[in-house]
Structures are given as C-alpha cells and as structure tokens.
Amino acid sequence: MVDYKKLWILLLEKKITKPQFQSMLGLSSTTMTKLNKNEFVSMDVLVRICKMLECDIGDIIEVTKQTK
C-alpha cells in the first residue's frame, strides 16, 4: 500500500490547492483520483511531482503494510 498524506501536507505548507497542483503538473483527473485514493501512479508522475516541489520521493509518499 502507498500513502500520499505527506504530499497533501506539503501542498498545504506551500499553499498549493489540489486544482492548482493538477494544473501545474498537467495531471489527468484519473491520476488525481489515484493519488486521492492512495493508489499506485507511475514513477514518471512521482518524479515530476518531486521536481516541481523540489523534494525527494520520501517527502511525498509512504509505503505502508497492506491490510487484509
């Protein structure tokens, strides 16, 4: 499982709304839905996010144990 809670906190700290974030990166609504639901997205998307926010991948995503 993945958790993007760190991403949403980072966006709040930088005062970037989710619609602004989506627009800035040119993310599809499908990708935004996956991020909101803590589903896997491509490594390309994660790298683009890190470049835009000037952070490392560990600053935006956490890998968690899968619950049954």
XYZ file of N, CA, C and O in Angstrom, residues 6 50 55-62:
40
model
N 1.773 12.655 3.051
C 2.887 13.606 3.085
C 2.794 14.608 1.933
O 3.148 15.775 2.099
N 8.098 15.493 -7.568
C 9.294 15.822 -6.788
C 10.050 17.000 -7.398
O 10.516 17.883 -6.671
N 11.639 18.297 -3.894
C 11.729 17.406 -2.740
C 12.152 16.014 -3.204
O 12.293 15.767 -4.402
N 12.337 15.121 -2.262
C 12.649 13.730 -2.555
C 11.371 12.906 -2.492
O 10.377 13.315 -1.866
N 11.420 11.728 -3.090
C 10.220 10.886 -3.160
C 9.689 10.526 -1.768
O 8.482 10.449 -1.563
N 10.593 10.359 -0.802
C 10.171 10.048 0.567
C 9.430 11.187 1.243
O 8.779 10.984 2.267
N 9.518 12.384 0.659
C 8.810 13.538 1.207
C 7.347 13.576 0.781
O 6.568 14.359 1.327
N 6.973 12.738 -0.210
C 5.598 12.785 -0.728
C 4.846 11.471 -0.614
O 3.633 11.432 -0.768
N 5.563 10.395 -0.372
C 4.898 9.081 -0.350
C 5.455 8.231 0.777
O 6.627 8.331 1.140
N 4.594 7.417 1.330
C 5.000 6.466 2.357
C 4.467 5.092 1.962
O 3.303 4.975 1.556
